[in-house]
Amino acid sequence: MSYYINGSYKNKTNAWSNLIEDLFTDSLFDTVESRRRANIISREKEVEIQLECPGFTKEDIELSFEKGALKVVCNPKESTEEKYLHQQFSPTQSTNLFTLNDELDSSKTKAACRDGILYINIPRKKQTTAKRIEIS
């Protein structure tokens, strides 16, 4: 499943979808390719990605930056086969890809895994104010 945050998928879907996308566009991400469900929260000083990872521990998750994109690979340890009577989720391998723009500082990213949710916090770069240049 892919999510296009910056409207780059326009004219590939109907007008209603384009209208909804325009209302909720956040240009911090160029594209979001997600195998697991994710929430992306935009805050004044940071962006938080909440990725559902039921059954995973922090040792099962690998985060990396490659060519301007945050890559999240969930790879569970092999476990003994359980005999399930009913199973609605399982810790299966997945990869999520979040393409970041230049406004975010990927070098200061922090992550924590709590209660089946992976929290990834990416701070915004400090905005530099315009410097006035005197004309001589």
mmCIF file of N, CA, C and O in Angstrom, residues 40-81:
data_model
loop_
_atom_site.group_PDB
_atom_site.id
_atom_site.type_symbol
_atom_site.label_atom_id
_atom_site.label_comp_id
_atom_site.label_asym_id
_atom_site.label_seq_id
_atom_site.Cartn_x
_atom_site.Cartn_y
_atom_site.Cartn_z
ATOM 1 N N ILE A 40 1.036 9.519 10.980
ATOM 2 C CA ILE A 40 2.079 10.531 10.858
ATOM 3 C C ILE A 40 1.524 11.808 11.460
ATOM 4 O O ILE A 40 0.511 12.332 10.990
ATOM 5 N N ILE A 41 2.189 12.279 12.509
ATOM 6 C CA ILE A 41 1.722 13.456 13.244
ATOM 7 C C ILE A 41 2.704 14.596 13.019
ATOM 8 O O ILE A 41 3.894 14.452 13.266
ATOM 9 N N SER A 42 2.183 15.722 12.565
ATOM 10 C CA SER A 42 3.008 16.902 12.331
ATOM 11 C C SER A 42 2.890 17.822 13.541
ATOM 12 O O SER A 42 1.792 18.239 13.904
ATOM 13 N N ARG A 43 4.026 18.103 14.153
ATOM 14 C CA ARG A 43 4.078 19.013 15.294
ATOM 15 C C ARG A 43 4.977 20.189 14.952
ATOM 16 O O ARG A 43 5.684 20.168 13.944
ATOM 17 N N GLU A 44 4.956 21.202 15.797
ATOM 18 C CA GLU A 44 5.737 22.409 15.520
ATOM 19 C C GLU A 44 7.223 22.117 15.370
ATOM 20 O O GLU A 44 7.879 22.615 14.465
ATOM 21 N N LYS A 45 7.789 21.294 16.258
ATOM 22 C CA LYS A 45 9.233 21.060 16.261
ATOM 23 C C LYS A 45 9.653 19.702 15.713
ATOM 24 O O LYS A 45 10.839 19.430 15.609
ATOM 25 N N GLU A 46 8.686 18.838 15.406
ATOM 26 C CA GLU A 46 9.032 17.496 14.954
ATOM 27 C C GLU A 46 7.877 16.861 14.200
ATOM 28 O O GLU A 46 6.754 17.367 14.204
ATOM 29 N N VAL A 47 8.183 15.741 13.600
ATOM 30 C CA VAL A 47 7.181 14.872 12.999
ATOM 31 C C VAL A 47 7.315 13.525 13.689
ATOM 32 O O VAL A 47 8.430 13.043 13.915
ATOM 33 N N GLU A 48 6.187 12.945 14.064
ATOM 34 C CA GLU A 48 6.210 11.634 14.704
ATOM 35 C C GLU A 48 5.507 10.633 13.811
ATOM 36 O O GLU A 48 4.408 10.884 13.332
ATOM 37 N N ILE A 49 6.168 9.513 13.578
ATOM 38 C CA ILE A 49 5.576 8.397 12.858
ATOM 39 C C ILE A 49 5.280 7.322 13.890
ATOM 40 O O ILE A 49 6.151 6.952 14.677
ATOM 41 N N GLN A 50 4.051 6.859 13.910
ATOM 42 C CA GLN A 50 3.650 5.764 14.791
ATOM 43 C C GLN A 50 3.320 4.579 13.895
ATOM 44 O O GLN A 50 2.406 4.636 13.086
ATOM 45 N N LEU A 51 4.089 3.517 14.036
ATOM 46 C CA LEU A 51 3.950 2.357 13.170
ATOM 47 C C LEU A 51 3.530 1.161 14.009
ATOM 48 O O LEU A 51 4.191 0.836 14.996
ATOM 49 N N GLU A 52 2.432 0.523 13.627
ATOM 50 C CA GLU A 52 1.985 -0.610 14.429
ATOM 51 C C GLU A 52 2.857 -1.830 14.167
ATOM 52 O O GLU A 52 3.132 -2.182 13.024
ATOM 53 N N CYS A 53 3.340 -2.410 15.257
ATOM 54 C CA CYS A 53 4.250 -3.567 15.175
ATOM 55 C C CYS A 53 3.887 -4.579 16.253
ATOM 56 O O CYS A 53 4.700 -4.869 17.138
ATOM 57 N N PRO A 54 2.691 -5.157 16.221
ATOM 58 C CA PRO A 54 2.325 -6.103 17.273
ATOM 59 C C PRO A 54 3.177 -7.360 17.220
ATOM 60 O O PRO A 54 3.445 -7.893 16.146
ATOM 61 N N GLY A 55 3.647 -7.773 18.378
ATOM 62 C CA GLY A 55 4.446 -8.990 18.462
ATOM 63 C C GLY A 55 5.925 -8.795 18.200
ATOM 64 O O GLY A 55 6.681 -9.758 18.235
ATOM 65 N N PHE A 56 6.361 -7.565 17.919
ATOM 66 C CA PHE A 56 7.767 -7.288 17.648
ATOM 67 C C PHE A 56 8.447 -6.680 18.876
ATOM 68 O O PHE A 56 7.824 -5.962 19.645
ATOM 69 N N THR A 57 9.729 -6.968 19.014
ATOM 70 C CA THR A 57 10.548 -6.303 20.017
ATOM 71 C C THR A 57 11.481 -5.348 19.279
ATOM 72 O O THR A 57 11.598 -5.411 18.053
ATOM 73 N N LYS A 58 12.178 -4.504 20.011
ATOM 74 C CA LYS A 58 13.076 -3.546 19.359
ATOM 75 C C LYS A 58 14.203 -4.253 18.607
ATOM 76 O O LYS A 58 14.726 -3.731 17.636
ATOM 77 N N GLU A 59 14.553 -5.465 19.035
ATOM 78 C CA GLU A 59 15.591 -6.230 18.344
ATOM 79 C C GLU A 59 15.119 -6.730 16.985
ATOM 80 O O GLU A 59 15.930 -7.057 16.116
ATOM 81 N N ASP A 60 13.801 -6.801 16.771
ATOM 82 C CA ASP A 60 13.235 -7.287 15.517
ATOM 83 C C ASP A 60 13.092 -6.185 14.468
ATOM 84 O O ASP A 60 12.701 -6.459 13.334
ATOM 85 N N ILE A 61 13.386 -4.927 14.842
ATOM 86 C CA ILE A 61 13.134 -3.787 13.960
ATOM 87 C C ILE A 61 14.448 -3.101 13.607
ATOM 88 O O ILE A 61 15.283 -2.858 14.474
ATOM 89 N N GLU A 62 14.608 -2.787 12.334
ATOM 90 C CA GLU A 62 15.814 -2.098 11.866
ATOM 91 C C GLU A 62 15.406 -0.800 11.170
ATOM 92 O O GLU A 62 14.566 -0.807 10.266
ATOM 93 N N LEU A 63 16.007 0.307 11.600
ATOM 94 C CA LEU A 63 15.772 1.619 10.987
ATOM 95 C C LEU A 63 17.039 2.046 10.273
ATOM 96 O O LEU A 63 18.130 1.906 10.805
ATOM 97 N N SER A 64 16.873 2.606 9.068
ATOM 98 C CA SER A 64 18.028 3.124 8.347
ATOM 99 C C SER A 64 17.571 4.237 7.412
ATOM 100 O O SER A 64 16.410 4.319 7.039
ATOM 101 N N PHE A 65 18.533 5.105 7.055
ATOM 102 C CA PHE A 65 18.281 6.157 6.081
ATOM 103 C C PHE A 65 19.063 5.814 4.824
ATOM 104 O O PHE A 65 20.257 5.561 4.885
ATOM 105 N N GLU A 66 18.370 5.807 3.711
ATOM 106 C CA GLU A 66 18.988 5.514 2.426
ATOM 107 C C GLU A 66 18.470 6.496 1.393
ATOM 108 O O GLU A 66 17.264 6.533 1.133
ATOM 109 N N LYS A 67 19.339 7.312 0.844
ATOM 110 C CA LYS A 67 19.000 8.238 -0.235
ATOM 111 C C LYS A 67 17.788 9.097 0.110
ATOM 112 O O LYS A 67 16.830 9.197 -0.659
ATOM 113 N N GLY A 68 17.794 9.708 1.295
ATOM 114 C CA GLY A 68 16.722 10.611 1.690
ATOM 115 C C GLY A 68 15.441 9.940 2.150
ATOM 116 O O GLY A 68 14.412 10.594 2.295
ATOM 117 N N ALA A 69 15.488 8.650 2.390
ATOM 118 C CA ALA A 69 14.293 7.928 2.822
ATOM 119 C C ALA A 69 14.565 7.169 4.116
ATOM 120 O O ALA A 69 15.649 6.632 4.318
ATOM 121 N N LEU A 70 13.569 7.151 4.979
ATOM 122 C CA LEU A 70 13.626 6.355 6.203
ATOM 123 C C LEU A 70 13.052 4.984 5.872
ATOM 124 O O LEU A 70 11.926 4.865 5.394
ATOM 125 N N LYS A 71 13.854 3.957 6.113
ATOM 126 C CA LYS A 71 13.439 2.582 5.833
ATOM 127 C C LYS A 71 13.267 1.862 7.158
ATOM 128 O O LYS A 71 14.175 1.858 7.991
ATOM 129 N N VAL A 72 12.097 1.261 7.353
ATOM 130 C CA VAL A 72 11.802 0.508 8.573
ATOM 131 C C VAL A 72 11.526 -0.932 8.173
ATOM 132 O O VAL A 72 10.564 -1.212 7.457
ATOM 133 N N VAL A 73 12.401 -1.832 8.632
ATOM 134 C CA VAL A 73 12.247 -3.256 8.321
ATOM 135 C C VAL A 73 11.908 -3.982 9.608
ATOM 136 O O VAL A 73 12.646 -3.904 10.592
ATOM 137 N N CYS A 74 10.766 -4.660 9.605
ATOM 138 C CA CYS A 74 10.349 -5.488 10.734
ATOM 139 C C CYS A 74 10.582 -6.940 10.345
ATOM 140 O O CYS A 74 9.980 -7.428 9.379
ATOM 141 N N ASN A 75 11.473 -7.604 11.063
ATOM 142 C CA ASN A 75 11.843 -8.973 10.745
ATOM 143 C C ASN A 75 11.823 -9.782 12.041
ATOM 144 O O ASN A 75 12.774 -9.724 12.813
ATOM 145 N N PRO A 76 10.754 -10.525 12.283
ATOM 146 C CA PRO A 76 10.651 -11.242 13.557
ATOM 147 C C PRO A 76 11.645 -12.389 13.662
ATOM 148 O O PRO A 76 12.061 -12.959 12.662
ATOM 149 N N LYS A 77 12.023 -12.662 14.895
ATOM 150 C CA LYS A 77 12.871 -13.833 15.135
ATOM 151 C C LYS A 77 12.040 -15.080 14.869
ATOM 152 O O LYS A 77 10.827 -15.080 15.035
ATOM 153 N N GLU A 78 12.728 -16.103 14.444
ATOM 154 C CA GLU A 78 12.004 -17.343 14.233
ATOM 155 C C GLU A 78 11.571 -17.891 15.581
ATOM 156 O O GLU A 78 12.341 -17.928 16.532
ATOM 157 N N SER A 79 10.337 -18.297 15.641
ATOM 158 C CA SER A 79 9.814 -18.820 16.898
ATOM 159 C C SER A 79 9.252 -20.221 16.665
ATOM 160 O O SER A 79 9.048 -20.647 15.527
ATOM 161 N N THR A 80 9.005 -20.879 17.749
ATOM 162 C CA THR A 80 8.419 -22.210 17.628
ATOM 163 C C THR A 80 6.989 -22.060 17.117
ATOM 164 O O THR A 80 6.317 -21.070 17.376
ATOM 165 N N GLU A 81 6.576 -23.008 16.362
ATOM 166 C CA GLU A 81 5.219 -22.962 15.816
ATOM 167 C C GLU A 81 4.209 -23.123 16.940
ATOM 168 O O GLU A 81 4.268 -24.066 17.729
#
